[in-house]
Amino acid sequence: MRNLLDPTDLTIDEINQIIDLALDIISHREKYSEACKGSKLATLFYEPSTRTRLSFTAAMMELGGNVIGFSDANSSSASKGETVADTVRVLSCFADIIAMRHPKEGAPMVATQYATVPVINAGDGGHSHPTQTLTDLLTIKREKDRFDNLTVGFCGDLKFGRTVHSLIKALRRYKNVKFILISPDELKLPDYIKYDVFGEKIQFEETHSLEEAMPKLDVLYMTRIQKERFDSEEAYNRLKNSFILNTDKLLTAKKDMIILHPLPRVNEITYEVDNDPRACYFRQVENGKFVRMALIYTLLKWKKEGCTATNNHQIIEGTPCRYSRCISSIEPVKHLYKLSENGIYRCIYCEGPLENR
Ligand code: CP
């Protein structure tokens, strides 16, 4: 059975197939209106969401299917101490596919060990958000008509920004994609993404200056400083106004640059920028529904066909992962590590190294 936990669970051909299917859905909505009739999606959201949960809901409804689930862990039996493992065993009795968001990194990976239906990671802590990546890719395809030969600037909270981590992992597999990483020192992209888990290093520059990066960019990906991931309010307050995109800062940008943001925004893009034709973030939201339609359809088709994933990673059992944000810190799981292509054993849940993170 196939799941989607990370963009690297899909080959480039499969990503392109899902994007093409989303484009076909956009052009021929009626054709897909009963494509998942009789199927149920369970949305298990242990962390707040507007776009992801509701676009999954809208996507399944537009495919003719039904949706069950919870939008708050406190309204589920998680509040009584039920594990992720038991919750997905239960939901596998009711639903054909599960989309899960959880504050702990690797929670959807634990879900795949117990579910008997496909599991989609709808965002796990500061780790990964692969369906946002598909959304971002569909937006880049529709706005720029290519994935190759792009200079992409990521600005803001690159440490905790799971959408950034996932999009870099996907885009690095296309030709001649360069990354400019714009962040304060405290919120730099984690080393495990820079010196990639999967081998060759990504092509990147780092800067503190959005103004310096702006003229070089084909895509500017703005992000929110992730207040909920900070250990102290003081640290958040110090960094919360690090980057604010306004119309003045766009004066040096390319005329065909596009501005993406996974949303929600706080103050990092002023409202006046919304009127600039390069601002794509609300078009991006709508693309999220179409690409999730394509993904649900594809995973259910693969399930029916008995399609399985090829996984060549060498796995070993090790000492408990020391990262407090890893799901293995709260769920009774085996402490498993996979050998990455750069020779380091990394936790299968959060990708932290076997020693200290
Ligand atoms: N982009 C995104 O994940 O938004 P939500 O948190 O509203 O789902």
Short mmCIF file of C-alpha atoms and ligand atoms in Angstrom, two decimals:
data_model
loop_
_atom_site.label_atom_id
_atom_site.label_comp_id
_atom_site.label_asym_id
_atom_site.label_seq_id
_atom_site.Cartn_x
_atom_site.Cartn_y
_atom_site.Cartn_z
CA MET A 1 0.00 0.00 0.00
CA ARG A 2 1.22 3.51 -0.73
CA ASN A 3 1.18 6.39 1.77
CA LEU A 4 2.38 9.98 1.46
CA LEU A 5 4.56 10.96 4.42
CA ASP A 6 7.23 12.96 2.63
CA PRO A 7 7.63 14.33 -0.92
CA THR A 8 10.41 11.77 -1.45
CA ASP A 9 7.83 8.98 -1.18
CA LEU A 10 6.92 9.96 -4.74
CA THR A 11 9.22 9.69 -7.75
CA ILE A 12 9.50 12.72 -10.00
CA ASP A 13 7.37 10.89 -12.56
CA GLU A 14 4.68 10.28 -9.93
CA ILE A 15 4.75 13.93 -8.84
CA ASN A 16 4.39 15.02 -12.46
CA GLN A 17 1.53 12.51 -12.90
CA ILE A 18 -0.34 13.97 -9.88
CA ILE A 19 0.21 17.54 -11.12
CA ASP A 20 -1.04 16.56 -14.60
CA LEU A 21 -4.08 14.89 -13.05
CA ALA A 22 -4.80 18.04 -11.01
CA LEU A 23 -4.62 20.09 -14.24
CA ASP A 24 -7.05 17.67 -15.90
CA ILE A 25 -9.40 17.96 -12.90
CA ILE A 26 -9.29 21.77 -13.22
CA SER A 27 -10.27 21.52 -16.90
CA HIS A 28 -12.85 18.72 -16.55
CA ARG A 29 -14.41 19.01 -13.07
CA GLU A 30 -17.58 17.11 -14.02
CA LYS A 31 -15.58 14.05 -15.16
CA TYR A 32 -14.35 13.49 -11.58
CA SER A 33 -17.54 14.32 -9.68
CA GLU A 34 -18.21 10.66 -8.78
CA ALA A 35 -14.64 9.36 -8.98
CA CYS A 36 -14.55 8.45 -5.24
CA LYS A 37 -18.25 7.77 -4.72
CA GLY A 38 -18.73 5.42 -1.77
CA SER A 39 -15.28 6.15 -0.29
CA LYS A 40 -14.60 7.91 3.01
CA LEU A 41 -11.72 10.15 4.02
CA ALA A 42 -10.87 10.51 7.73
CA THR A 43 -9.26 13.83 8.67
CA LEU A 44 -7.45 13.41 12.00
CA PHE A 45 -6.23 16.87 12.98
CA TYR A 46 -4.43 17.05 16.33
CA GLU A 47 -3.25 20.59 15.48
CA PRO A 48 -5.17 23.62 14.12
CA SER A 49 -5.71 24.07 10.40
CA THR A 50 -7.90 26.07 8.06
CA ARG A 51 -6.64 25.36 4.53
CA THR A 52 -5.34 21.82 4.74
CA ARG A 53 -8.26 20.22 6.56
CA LEU A 54 -10.96 22.11 4.69
CA SER A 55 -9.32 21.65 1.29
CA PHE A 56 -9.09 17.90 1.97
CA THR A 57 -12.78 17.99 2.90
CA ALA A 58 -13.74 19.99 -0.20
CA ALA A 59 -11.55 17.74 -2.37
CA MET A 60 -13.22 14.53 -1.19
CA MET A 61 -16.68 16.09 -1.54
CA GLU A 62 -15.91 17.19 -5.11
CA LEU A 63 -14.83 13.61 -5.87
CA GLY A 64 -18.24 12.39 -4.67
CA GLY A 65 -16.87 10.83 -1.45
CA ASN A 66 -17.59 11.47 2.23
CA VAL A 67 -15.51 12.82 5.10
CA ILE A 68 -15.36 11.97 8.81
CA GLY A 69 -12.87 13.03 11.46
CA PHE A 70 -11.94 15.51 14.16
CA SER A 71 -10.43 18.97 14.01
CA ASP A 72 -9.18 19.14 17.57
CA ALA A 73 -7.41 16.46 19.62
CA ASN A 74 -9.42 17.57 22.68
CA SER A 75 -12.64 16.45 21.04
CA SER A 76 -11.17 12.99 20.37
CA SER A 77 -10.15 10.19 22.75
CA ALA A 78 -6.55 11.40 22.42
CA SER A 79 -7.57 13.67 25.32
CA LYS A 80 -8.13 10.50 27.39
CA GLY A 81 -4.69 9.17 26.48
CA GLU A 82 -5.43 7.11 23.35
CA THR A 83 -2.35 6.62 21.21
CA VAL A 84 -1.99 7.46 17.52
CA ALA A 85 -1.51 3.73 16.93
CA ASP A 86 -4.89 2.81 18.44
CA THR A 87 -6.67 5.79 16.88
CA VAL A 88 -5.69 4.81 13.34
CA ARG A 89 -6.54 1.15 13.98
CA VAL A 90 -10.03 2.37 14.86
CA LEU A 91 -10.29 4.77 11.94
CA SER A 92 -9.17 2.05 9.53
CA CYS A 93 -12.50 0.34 10.40
CA PHE A 94 -14.47 3.41 9.28
CA ALA A 95 -12.53 5.07 6.45
CA ASP A 96 -10.75 4.21 3.19
CA ILE A 97 -7.99 6.80 3.54
CA ILE A 98 -6.62 8.97 6.37
CA ALA A 99 -5.16 12.50 6.37
CA MET A 100 -3.38 13.27 9.65
CA ARG A 101 -1.89 16.44 11.14
CA HIS A 102 0.01 16.17 14.42
CA PRO A 103 2.33 18.45 16.42
CA LYS A 104 4.89 15.64 16.92
CA GLU A 105 7.31 14.87 14.11
CA GLY A 106 6.79 11.43 12.59
CA ALA A 107 3.26 10.84 13.96
CA PRO A 108 1.90 9.95 10.48
CA MET A 109 4.79 7.47 10.11
CA VAL A 110 3.60 5.73 13.29
CA ALA A 111 0.08 5.76 11.81
CA THR A 112 1.29 3.81 8.74
CA GLN A 113 2.56 1.03 11.03
CA TYR A 114 -0.98 0.38 12.30
CA ALA A 115 -3.42 1.62 9.64
CA THR A 116 -4.80 -0.73 7.02
CA VAL A 117 -5.65 2.18 4.69
CA PRO A 118 -3.37 4.80 3.06
CA VAL A 119 -2.13 7.58 5.34
CA ILE A 120 -1.38 11.12 4.16
CA ASN A 121 0.81 13.40 6.25
CA ALA A 122 -1.09 16.70 6.49
CA GLY A 123 1.77 18.30 8.47
CA ASP A 124 3.85 16.81 11.31
CA GLY A 125 5.35 19.38 13.68
CA GLY A 126 8.22 21.30 12.14
CA HIS A 127 9.15 18.35 9.92
CA SER A 128 7.23 17.86 6.69
CA HIS A 129 4.08 18.93 4.80
CA PRO A 130 4.03 17.04 1.51
CA THR A 131 0.52 18.02 0.37
CA GLN A 132 1.48 21.70 0.73
CA THR A 133 4.44 20.83 -1.50
CA LEU A 134 2.13 19.39 -4.16
CA THR A 135 0.06 22.58 -3.83
CA ASP A 136 3.17 24.73 -4.27
CA LEU A 137 4.34 22.69 -7.26
CA LEU A 138 0.95 22.95 -8.98
CA THR A 139 1.07 26.71 -8.41
CA ILE A 140 4.60 26.99 -9.83
CA LYS A 141 3.52 24.87 -12.83
CA ARG A 142 0.48 27.07 -13.52
CA GLU A 143 2.31 30.36 -12.97
CA LYS A 144 5.80 29.61 -14.41
CA ASP A 145 5.15 26.51 -16.55
CA ARG A 146 8.38 24.85 -15.40
CA PHE A 147 10.19 23.36 -12.41
CA ASP A 148 13.70 23.44 -13.92
CA ASN A 149 16.03 26.46 -14.02
CA LEU A 150 14.48 28.36 -11.12
CA THR A 151 16.02 30.47 -8.37
CA VAL A 152 13.77 30.11 -5.35
CA GLY A 153 14.08 32.34 -2.28
CA PHE A 154 12.75 30.98 1.02
CA CYS A 155 12.25 33.77 3.55
CA GLY A 156 11.40 33.66 7.27
CA ASP A 157 11.30 30.70 9.62
CA LEU A 158 13.30 28.06 7.77
CA LYS A 159 14.03 26.10 10.95
CA PHE A 160 10.47 25.17 11.87
CA GLY A 161 8.84 25.81 8.47
CA ARG A 162 7.76 22.31 7.44
CA THR A 163 6.47 23.59 4.10
CA VAL A 164 9.97 24.87 3.31
CA HIS A 165 11.62 21.55 4.20
CA SER A 166 9.25 19.60 2.00
CA LEU A 167 9.36 21.93 -0.99
CA ILE A 168 13.18 21.96 -1.00
CA LYS A 169 13.23 18.16 -0.91
CA ALA A 170 10.95 18.10 -3.97
CA LEU A 171 12.47 20.94 -6.01
CA ARG A 172 16.07 19.79 -5.51
CA ARG A 173 15.29 16.83 -7.75
CA TYR A 174 14.59 19.06 -10.76
CA LYS A 175 17.36 20.46 -12.98
CA ASN A 176 19.30 23.59 -12.08
CA VAL A 177 17.17 24.75 -9.16
CA LYS A 178 19.03 27.14 -6.84
CA PHE A 179 17.89 28.11 -3.36
CA ILE A 180 18.47 31.40 -1.58
CA LEU A 181 17.80 30.94 2.13
CA ILE A 182 16.79 34.21 3.81
CA SER A 183 16.45 33.96 7.59
CA PRO A 184 17.81 35.17 10.91
CA ASP A 185 20.65 32.98 12.27
CA GLU A 186 18.34 31.44 14.86
CA LEU A 187 15.89 30.24 12.20
CA LYS A 188 18.24 28.81 9.57
CA LEU A 189 17.35 25.73 7.53
CA PRO A 190 18.30 22.57 9.49
CA ASP A 191 21.52 20.87 8.38
CA TYR A 192 19.71 17.62 7.64
CA ILE A 193 17.93 19.36 4.76
CA LYS A 194 20.98 21.38 3.59
CA TYR A 195 23.28 18.39 3.55
CA ASP A 196 20.52 16.25 2.34
CA VAL A 197 19.30 13.06 3.91
CA PHE A 198 19.21 11.58 0.46
CA GLY A 199 22.75 12.28 -0.72
CA GLU A 200 23.99 15.16 -2.81
CA LYS A 201 24.01 18.57 -1.26
CA ILE A 202 21.50 21.19 -2.42
CA GLN A 203 22.72 24.33 -4.25
CA PHE A 204 22.11 27.17 -1.79
CA GLU A 205 23.21 30.62 -0.63
CA GLU A 206 22.31 32.02 2.79
CA THR A 207 21.61 35.66 3.60
CA HIS A 208 19.92 37.81 6.22
CA SER A 209 18.79 40.30 3.56
CA LEU A 210 15.57 39.98 1.58
CA GLU A 211 16.52 43.14 -0.34
CA GLU A 212 19.83 41.60 -1.47
CA ALA A 213 18.14 38.40 -2.67
CA MET A 214 15.09 39.99 -4.32
CA PRO A 215 16.48 40.80 -7.85
CA LYS A 216 17.74 37.22 -8.33
CA LEU A 217 14.49 35.42 -7.60
CA ASP A 218 12.01 33.65 -9.89
CA VAL A 219 9.98 32.50 -6.88
CA LEU A 220 9.79 34.17 -3.47
CA TYR A 221 8.40 31.81 -0.83
CA MET A 222 7.47 33.84 2.27
CA THR A 223 6.78 32.09 5.57
CA ARG A 224 5.38 32.96 8.96
CA ILE A 225 7.57 32.87 12.06
CA GLN A 226 6.11 29.76 13.72
CA LYS A 227 5.19 31.06 17.18
CA GLU A 228 3.82 27.69 18.33
CA ARG A 229 7.21 25.98 17.89
CA PHE A 230 9.24 28.41 20.04
CA ASP A 231 10.36 27.41 23.54
CA SER A 232 10.11 31.00 24.81
CA GLU A 233 7.83 33.96 24.06
CA GLU A 234 10.84 36.26 24.40
CA ALA A 235 12.66 34.52 21.51
CA TYR A 236 9.54 34.73 19.35
CA ASN A 237 9.04 38.43 20.12
CA ARG A 238 12.66 39.14 19.18
CA LEU A 239 12.28 37.45 15.78
CA LYS A 240 8.64 38.00 14.81
CA ASN A 241 9.25 41.13 12.70
CA SER A 242 12.40 39.82 10.98
CA PHE A 243 10.99 40.15 7.45
CA ILE A 244 8.04 42.18 6.23
CA LEU A 245 7.37 42.18 2.49
CA ASN A 246 5.85 45.44 1.25
CA THR A 247 5.44 47.05 -2.17
CA ASP A 248 8.68 49.06 -1.79
CA LYS A 249 10.71 45.88 -1.40
CA LEU A 250 9.17 44.52 -4.60
CA LEU A 251 10.52 47.40 -6.72
CA THR A 252 13.72 45.47 -7.51
CA ALA A 253 11.98 42.12 -8.13
CA LYS A 254 11.69 40.56 -11.59
CA LYS A 255 8.45 41.44 -13.37
CA ASP A 256 7.58 37.75 -13.64
CA MET A 257 8.68 36.69 -10.16
CA ILE A 258 5.91 34.95 -8.23
CA ILE A 259 5.21 35.35 -4.50
CA LEU A 260 4.06 32.22 -2.69
CA HIS A 261 3.10 31.76 0.95
CA PRO A 262 1.58 28.58 2.44
CA LEU A 263 -0.54 30.80 4.74
CA PRO A 264 -1.68 31.65 7.34
CA ARG A 265 0.18 34.97 7.33
CA VAL A 266 0.62 37.17 10.36
CA ASN A 267 2.46 40.34 9.38
CA GLU A 268 5.15 39.13 6.96
CA ILE A 269 3.31 40.30 3.83
CA THR A 270 1.45 43.62 3.98
CA TYR A 271 -2.09 43.68 2.59
CA GLU A 272 -1.11 46.15 -0.19
CA VAL A 273 1.06 43.40 -1.75
CA ASP A 274 -2.10 41.32 -2.33
CA ASN A 275 -3.00 43.63 -5.24
CA ASP A 276 0.29 42.93 -7.04
CA PRO A 277 -0.29 40.42 -9.87
CA ARG A 278 2.82 38.54 -8.70
CA ALA A 279 1.09 37.69 -5.40
CA CYS A 280 -0.13 34.11 -5.96
CA TYR A 281 -0.92 32.97 -2.43
CA PHE A 282 -4.69 32.96 -2.73
CA ARG A 283 -4.53 31.21 -6.13
CA GLN A 284 -2.17 28.78 -4.35
CA VAL A 285 -4.91 27.99 -1.79
CA GLU A 286 -7.34 26.97 -4.55
CA ASN A 287 -4.67 24.81 -6.17
CA GLY A 288 -4.45 22.97 -2.84
CA LYS A 289 -7.96 21.61 -3.30
CA PHE A 290 -7.32 20.40 -6.86
CA VAL A 291 -4.03 18.73 -6.05
CA ARG A 292 -5.53 17.00 -2.99
CA MET A 293 -8.32 15.71 -5.27
CA ALA A 294 -5.63 14.29 -7.54
CA LEU A 295 -3.75 12.77 -4.58
CA ILE A 296 -6.79 11.12 -2.95
CA TYR A 297 -7.85 9.72 -6.32
CA THR A 298 -4.33 8.39 -7.02
CA LEU A 299 -3.76 6.79 -3.59
CA LEU A 300 -7.15 5.05 -3.68
CA LYS A 301 -6.41 3.82 -7.23
CA TRP A 302 -2.99 2.52 -6.14
CA LYS A 303 -4.60 0.79 -3.17
CA LYS A 304 -7.09 -0.95 -5.46
CA GLU A 305 -4.26 -2.01 -7.79
CA GLY A 306 -2.19 -3.35 -4.85
CA CYS A 307 0.63 -0.91 -5.59
CA THR A 308 3.44 -0.99 -3.01
CA ALA A 309 6.35 1.35 -2.32
CA THR A 310 9.93 0.33 -2.99
CA ASN A 311 12.05 1.09 0.05
CA ASN A 312 15.75 0.37 -0.18
CA HIS A 313 16.76 2.01 3.09
CA GLN A 314 18.72 -0.14 5.50
CA ILE A 315 16.89 0.02 8.87
CA ILE A 316 18.41 -0.71 12.28
CA GLU A 317 17.07 -0.53 15.84
CA GLY A 318 18.90 1.96 18.06
CA THR A 319 18.73 3.92 21.29
CA PRO A 320 15.71 6.22 21.87
CA CYS A 321 15.72 9.37 19.70
CA ARG A 322 16.78 12.32 21.85
CA TYR A 323 14.65 14.88 20.04
CA SER A 324 11.75 15.89 22.32
CA ARG A 325 9.55 16.85 19.34
CA CYS A 326 9.79 13.34 17.86
CA ILE A 327 6.67 11.16 18.13
CA SER A 328 8.85 8.38 19.55
CA SER A 329 9.08 10.45 22.76
CA ILE A 330 5.38 9.79 23.50
CA GLU A 331 4.28 6.69 21.52
CA PRO A 332 5.36 3.12 22.34
CA VAL A 333 7.33 2.58 19.12
CA LYS A 334 10.52 0.75 18.18
CA HIS A 335 13.44 3.18 17.88
CA LEU A 336 14.29 2.66 14.24
CA TYR A 337 16.94 4.44 12.15
CA LYS A 338 17.46 4.42 8.40
CA LEU A 339 20.82 4.72 6.70
CA SER A 340 20.77 7.92 4.65
CA GLU A 341 22.78 8.22 1.46
CA ASN A 342 25.33 10.44 3.19
CA GLY A 343 26.11 7.56 5.57
CA ILE A 344 24.29 8.81 8.69
CA TYR A 345 21.63 6.77 10.47
CA ARG A 346 18.56 8.96 10.96
CA CYS A 347 15.42 8.42 13.02
CA ILE A 348 12.69 7.14 10.70
CA TYR A 349 10.18 9.44 12.42
CA CYS A 350 11.87 12.86 12.68
CA GLU A 351 15.07 12.32 10.63
CA GLY A 352 17.24 13.30 13.62
CA PRO A 353 20.66 11.58 13.66
CA LEU A 354 21.20 8.45 15.75
CA GLU A 355 23.45 10.39 18.15
CA ASN A 356 22.41 13.88 19.19
CA ARG A 357 20.50 16.22 16.91
N1 CP B 1 -0.84 25.92 4.66
C1 CP B 1 -1.40 25.31 5.72
O1 CP B 1 -0.98 24.22 6.13
O2 CP B 1 -2.44 26.00 6.26
P1 CP B 1 -3.34 25.49 7.49
O3 CP B 1 -2.42 25.44 8.70
O4 CP B 1 -4.42 26.48 7.62
O5 CP B 1 -3.80 24.11 7.14
#
